[in-house]
XYZ file of C-alpha atoms in Angstrom:
336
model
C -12.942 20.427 -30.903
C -9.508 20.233 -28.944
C -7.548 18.180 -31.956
C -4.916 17.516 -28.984
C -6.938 14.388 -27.578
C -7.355 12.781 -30.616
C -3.524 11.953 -30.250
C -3.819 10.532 -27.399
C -5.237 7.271 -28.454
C -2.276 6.433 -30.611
C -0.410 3.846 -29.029
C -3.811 1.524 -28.625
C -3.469 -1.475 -30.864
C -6.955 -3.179 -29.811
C -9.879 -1.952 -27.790
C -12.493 -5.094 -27.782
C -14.879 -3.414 -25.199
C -14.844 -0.096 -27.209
C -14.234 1.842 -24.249
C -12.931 4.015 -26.907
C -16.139 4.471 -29.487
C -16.344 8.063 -28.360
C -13.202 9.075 -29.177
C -14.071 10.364 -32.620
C -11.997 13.456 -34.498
C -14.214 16.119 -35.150
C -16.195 15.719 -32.043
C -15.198 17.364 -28.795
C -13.375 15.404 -26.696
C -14.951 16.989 -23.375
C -17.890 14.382 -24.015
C -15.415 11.250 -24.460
C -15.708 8.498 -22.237
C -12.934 8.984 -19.533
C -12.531 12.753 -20.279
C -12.877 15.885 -18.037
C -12.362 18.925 -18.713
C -12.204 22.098 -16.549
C -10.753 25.715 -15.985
C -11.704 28.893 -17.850
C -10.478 27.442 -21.439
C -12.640 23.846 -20.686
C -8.764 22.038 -21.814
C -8.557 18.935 -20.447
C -7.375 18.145 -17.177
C -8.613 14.492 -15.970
C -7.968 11.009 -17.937
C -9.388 8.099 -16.275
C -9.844 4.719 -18.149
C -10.560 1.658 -16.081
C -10.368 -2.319 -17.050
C -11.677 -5.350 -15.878
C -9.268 -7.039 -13.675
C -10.640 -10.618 -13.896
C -10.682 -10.415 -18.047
C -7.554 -8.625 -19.193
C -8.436 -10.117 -22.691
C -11.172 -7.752 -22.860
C -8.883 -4.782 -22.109
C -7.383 -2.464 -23.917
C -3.663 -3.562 -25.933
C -1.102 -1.430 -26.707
C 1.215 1.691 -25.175
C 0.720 5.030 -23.528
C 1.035 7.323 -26.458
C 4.071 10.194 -26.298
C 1.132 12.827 -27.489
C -0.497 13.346 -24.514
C 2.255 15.944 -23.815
C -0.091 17.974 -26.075
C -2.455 18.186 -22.937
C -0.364 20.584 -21.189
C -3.205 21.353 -18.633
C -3.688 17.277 -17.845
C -3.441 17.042 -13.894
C -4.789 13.654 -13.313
C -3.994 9.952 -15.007
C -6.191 6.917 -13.943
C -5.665 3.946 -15.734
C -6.610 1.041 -13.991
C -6.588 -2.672 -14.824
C -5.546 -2.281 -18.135
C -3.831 -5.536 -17.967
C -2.470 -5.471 -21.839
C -1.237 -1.868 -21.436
C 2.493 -2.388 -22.293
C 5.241 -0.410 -22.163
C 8.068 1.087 -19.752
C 7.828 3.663 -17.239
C 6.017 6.720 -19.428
C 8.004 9.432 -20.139
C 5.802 11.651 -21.147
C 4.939 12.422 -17.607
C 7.917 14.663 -17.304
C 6.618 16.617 -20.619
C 3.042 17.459 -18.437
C 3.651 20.529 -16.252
C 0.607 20.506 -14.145
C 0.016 16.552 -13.367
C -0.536 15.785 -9.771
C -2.075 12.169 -9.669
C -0.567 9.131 -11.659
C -2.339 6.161 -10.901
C -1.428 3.474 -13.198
C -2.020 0.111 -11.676
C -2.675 -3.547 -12.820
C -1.197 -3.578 -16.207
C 2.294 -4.612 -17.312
C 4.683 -1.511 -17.584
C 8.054 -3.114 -16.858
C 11.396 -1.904 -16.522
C 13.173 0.464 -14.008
C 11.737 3.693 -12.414
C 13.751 6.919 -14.406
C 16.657 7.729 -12.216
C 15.428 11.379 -12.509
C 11.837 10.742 -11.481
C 12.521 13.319 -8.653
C 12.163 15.970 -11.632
C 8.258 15.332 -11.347
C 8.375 17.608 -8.407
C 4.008 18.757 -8.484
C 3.405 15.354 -8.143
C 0.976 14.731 -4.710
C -0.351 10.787 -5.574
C 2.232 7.914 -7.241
C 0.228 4.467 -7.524
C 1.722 2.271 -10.010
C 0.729 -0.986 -7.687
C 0.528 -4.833 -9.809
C 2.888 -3.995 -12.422
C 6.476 -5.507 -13.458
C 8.603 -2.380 -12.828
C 12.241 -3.797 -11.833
C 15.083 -2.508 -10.566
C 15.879 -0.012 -7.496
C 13.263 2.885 -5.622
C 15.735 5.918 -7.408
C 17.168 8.073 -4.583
C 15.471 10.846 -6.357
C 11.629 10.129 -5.654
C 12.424 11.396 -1.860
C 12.852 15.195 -3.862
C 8.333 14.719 -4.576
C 8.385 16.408 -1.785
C 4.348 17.348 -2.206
C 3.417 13.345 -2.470
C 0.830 12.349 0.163
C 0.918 8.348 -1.252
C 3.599 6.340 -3.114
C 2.181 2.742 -4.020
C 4.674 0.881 -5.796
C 3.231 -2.323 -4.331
C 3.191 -5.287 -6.627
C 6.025 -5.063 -8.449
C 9.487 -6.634 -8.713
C 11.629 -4.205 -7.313
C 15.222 -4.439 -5.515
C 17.660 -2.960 -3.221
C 16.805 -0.843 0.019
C 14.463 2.027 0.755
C 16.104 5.357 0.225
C 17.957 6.662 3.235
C 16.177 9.981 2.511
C 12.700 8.879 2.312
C 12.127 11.118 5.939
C 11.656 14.237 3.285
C 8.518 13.119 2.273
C 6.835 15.132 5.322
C 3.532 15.307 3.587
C 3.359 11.378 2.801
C -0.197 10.240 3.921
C 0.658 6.414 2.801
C 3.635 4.299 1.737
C 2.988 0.995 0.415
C 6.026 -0.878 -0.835
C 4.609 -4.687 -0.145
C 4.973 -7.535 -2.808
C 8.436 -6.567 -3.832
C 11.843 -8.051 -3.308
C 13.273 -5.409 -1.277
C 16.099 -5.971 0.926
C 18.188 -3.995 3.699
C 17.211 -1.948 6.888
C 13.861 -0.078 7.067
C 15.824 3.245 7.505
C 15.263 4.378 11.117
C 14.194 7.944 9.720
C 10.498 8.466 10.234
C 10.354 10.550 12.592
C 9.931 13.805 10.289
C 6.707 12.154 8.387
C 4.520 13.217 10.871
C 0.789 12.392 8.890
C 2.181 9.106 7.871
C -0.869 6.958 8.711
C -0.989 3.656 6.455
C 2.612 1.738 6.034
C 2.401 -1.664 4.349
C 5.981 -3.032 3.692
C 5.048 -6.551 3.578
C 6.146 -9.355 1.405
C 9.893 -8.083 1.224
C 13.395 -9.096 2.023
C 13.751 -6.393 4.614
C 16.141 -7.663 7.536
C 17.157 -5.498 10.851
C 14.939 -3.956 13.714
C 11.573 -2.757 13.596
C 12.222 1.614 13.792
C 11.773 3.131 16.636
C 10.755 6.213 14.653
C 7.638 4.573 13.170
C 6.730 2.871 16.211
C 6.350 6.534 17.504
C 3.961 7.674 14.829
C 0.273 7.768 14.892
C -0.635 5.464 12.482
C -3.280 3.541 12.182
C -2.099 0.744 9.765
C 1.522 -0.930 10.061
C 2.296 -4.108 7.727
C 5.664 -5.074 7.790
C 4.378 -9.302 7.644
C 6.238 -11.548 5.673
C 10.157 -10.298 5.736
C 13.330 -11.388 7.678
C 12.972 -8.573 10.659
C 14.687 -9.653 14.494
C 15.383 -8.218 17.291
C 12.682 -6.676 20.339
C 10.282 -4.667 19.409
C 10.412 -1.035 20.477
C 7.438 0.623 22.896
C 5.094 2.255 20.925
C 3.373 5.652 20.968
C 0.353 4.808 24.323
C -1.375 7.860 22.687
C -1.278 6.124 19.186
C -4.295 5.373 16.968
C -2.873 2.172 15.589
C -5.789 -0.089 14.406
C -4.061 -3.339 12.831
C -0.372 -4.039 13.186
C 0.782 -7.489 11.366
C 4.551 -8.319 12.217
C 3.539 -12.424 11.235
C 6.343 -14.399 9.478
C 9.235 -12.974 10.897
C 12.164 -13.592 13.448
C 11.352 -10.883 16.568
C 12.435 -12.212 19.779
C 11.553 -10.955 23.657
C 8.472 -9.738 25.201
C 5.681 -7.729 23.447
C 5.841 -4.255 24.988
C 3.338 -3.441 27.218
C 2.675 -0.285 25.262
C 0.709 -2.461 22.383
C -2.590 -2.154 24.973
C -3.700 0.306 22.817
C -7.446 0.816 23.208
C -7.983 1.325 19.567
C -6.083 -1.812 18.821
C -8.504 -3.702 16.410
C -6.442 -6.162 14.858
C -2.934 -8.135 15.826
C -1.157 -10.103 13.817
C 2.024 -11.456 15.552
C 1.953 -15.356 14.019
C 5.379 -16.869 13.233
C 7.969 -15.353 15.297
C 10.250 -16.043 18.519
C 8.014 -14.153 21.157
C 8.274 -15.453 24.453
C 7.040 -14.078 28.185
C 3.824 -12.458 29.457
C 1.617 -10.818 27.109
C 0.081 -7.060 27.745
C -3.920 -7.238 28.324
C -5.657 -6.015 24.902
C -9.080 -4.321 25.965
C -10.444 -3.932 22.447
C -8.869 -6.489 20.283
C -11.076 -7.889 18.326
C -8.907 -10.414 15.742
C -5.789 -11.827 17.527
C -3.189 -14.176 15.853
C -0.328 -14.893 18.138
C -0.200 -18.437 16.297
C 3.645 -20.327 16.155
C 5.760 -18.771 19.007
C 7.317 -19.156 22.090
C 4.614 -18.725 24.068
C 3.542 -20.751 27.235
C 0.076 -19.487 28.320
C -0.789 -22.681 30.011
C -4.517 -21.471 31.084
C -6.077 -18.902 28.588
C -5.900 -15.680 29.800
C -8.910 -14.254 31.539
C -8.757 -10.756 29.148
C -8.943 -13.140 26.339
C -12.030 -15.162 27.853
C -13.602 -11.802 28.195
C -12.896 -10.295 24.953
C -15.511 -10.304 22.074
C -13.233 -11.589 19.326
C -14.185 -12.069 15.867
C -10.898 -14.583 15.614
C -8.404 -15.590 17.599
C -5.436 -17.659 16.979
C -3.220 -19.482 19.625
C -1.854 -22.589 18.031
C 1.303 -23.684 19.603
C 0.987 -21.034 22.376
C 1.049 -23.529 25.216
C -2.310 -24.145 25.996
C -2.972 -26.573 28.781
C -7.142 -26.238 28.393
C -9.581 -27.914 27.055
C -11.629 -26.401 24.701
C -14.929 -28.179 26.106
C -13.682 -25.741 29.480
C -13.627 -23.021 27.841
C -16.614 -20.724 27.945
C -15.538 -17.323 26.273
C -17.622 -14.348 26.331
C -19.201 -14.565 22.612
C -19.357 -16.515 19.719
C -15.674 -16.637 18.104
C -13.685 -18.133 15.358
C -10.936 -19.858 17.383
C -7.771 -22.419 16.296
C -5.309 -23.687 19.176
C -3.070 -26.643 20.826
């Protein structure tokens, strides 16, 4: 028996699922339900406790207790959809020398992020999407230098992005969407180099769209949903962008040529000032260019031939009538 992991249980004031019947003192914890336990001593090193997100009455209640500092060989925290899991930003984290992965999501943890949560430097994986954490992104996360995703999605966050958020070189995936973030997207990307899904969406942001992440290989950009202007920048022709969505905002000009990326799959481009000819997509295969300044007059004859699962022209400038249209396949389609 490792008397440690009994602890660890304190802070729950009601479990009516009894996710927790296993967790009995004098048994060994190794065989409790969302325990693992590994290395030469068999001392715990996993916690993983999942909800139901649809019935958060029939969740666990309560806190995240401060004695699960007594794991000291704990490298991995899952709890997810605990929607009556209270509390502020854990502490105890800093107390856990080895942890790597905290993935705390769904629940209600509120208050600011720890000004020195840049102190939680073996850190590689930060989700703590769909809770109420306030505040602003502390300049110190950018020190996590080993973090290959940082979801604080969800949440009711302020302020900018940190001006230093290039020294995350390893980052994988940064998803700041469903915030209230505000400011520039700094211009610094350039130096996260595996940075493949960005999802800023649902923000405040205002400025350009960076050059430095339109130079990336990504294969995800989200930035729908914010206060962004200006042209868009060319992007990377050797790319592996899949979906870009840049709906509900205020860009202006052309769309670059350079967004005939063959691995295109899905464009999102609704709501904004674009204007002028549009670059020939060869594998598109859901388009919105809904609500712009477009005048097509005739649909164009790439779009005729494309296989598109939807496409979206309303208020484009369409001088056709739909009975003349015979595209190539079957497809979901909404224009005027």
């Amino acid at each position: 028996m490792k008397p440690d992991c009994w602890h660890s249980s304190q802070g729950i004031k009601a479990d009516p699922t009894g996710m927790l019947d296993t967790w009995k003192l004098g048994t060994d914890c190794c065989k409790w339900y969302g325990i693992d336990c590994n290395g030469p001593q068999n001392r715990v090193n996993s916690l993983y406790l999942y909800g139901e997100a649809s019935y958060s009455n029939r969740t666990l209640s309560g806190t995240i207790s401060p004695s699960l500092s007594k794991l000291q060989y704990l490298n991995f925290i899952l709890f997810r959809d605990l929607g009556n899991l209270t509390g502020p930003f854990p502490r105890v984290l800093f107390s856990l020398p080895n942890i790597e992965v905290v993935l705390i999501t769904n629940s209600k943890l509120l208050g600011p992020l720890p000004r020195n949560i840049g102190n939680m430097t073996t850190l590689k994986s930060l989700v703590l999407a769909r809770n109420r954490f306030s505040g602003s992104i502390p300049s110190s996360l950018t020190k996590l230098t080993q973090l290959t995703e940082l979801d604080l999605s969800g949440n009711r966050l302020l302020g900018t992005i940190p001006s230093s958020i290039g020294q995350l070189t390893k980052l994988f995936e940064l998803n700041l969407s469903g915030n209230q973030l505000s400011g520039s997207i700094p211009d610094n990307f350039s130096t996260i180099t595996m940075l493949t899904f960005i999802k800023l969406s649902n923000n405040n942001f205002t400025g350009k769209f960076p050059k430095s992440i339109a130079n990336l290989n990504s294969m995800e950009i989200d930035m729908g949903s914010n206060c962004l202007t200006g042209k868009l920048p060319e992007f990377n022709r050797f790319g592996f962008l899949k979906t870009l969505n840049l709906s509900w905002n205020q860009f202006s000009g052309s769309v670059p040529k350079s967004l005939g990326i063959p691995e295109l799959y899905t464009l999102d481009l609704s709501h904004n000032l674009f204007n002028g000819p549009f670059p020939k997509l060869t594998f598109i295969h859901i388009l919105d260019l809904s609500y712009n300044n477009f005048h097509f007059g005739d649909i164009p004859k790439w779009i005729t031939s494309t296989n598109f699962i939807s496409l979206k022209l309303a208020k484009c400038g369409l001088n056709i009538s739909l009975n003349d249209w015979k595209p190539k396949g079957a497809v979901f389609y909404r224009g005027s």
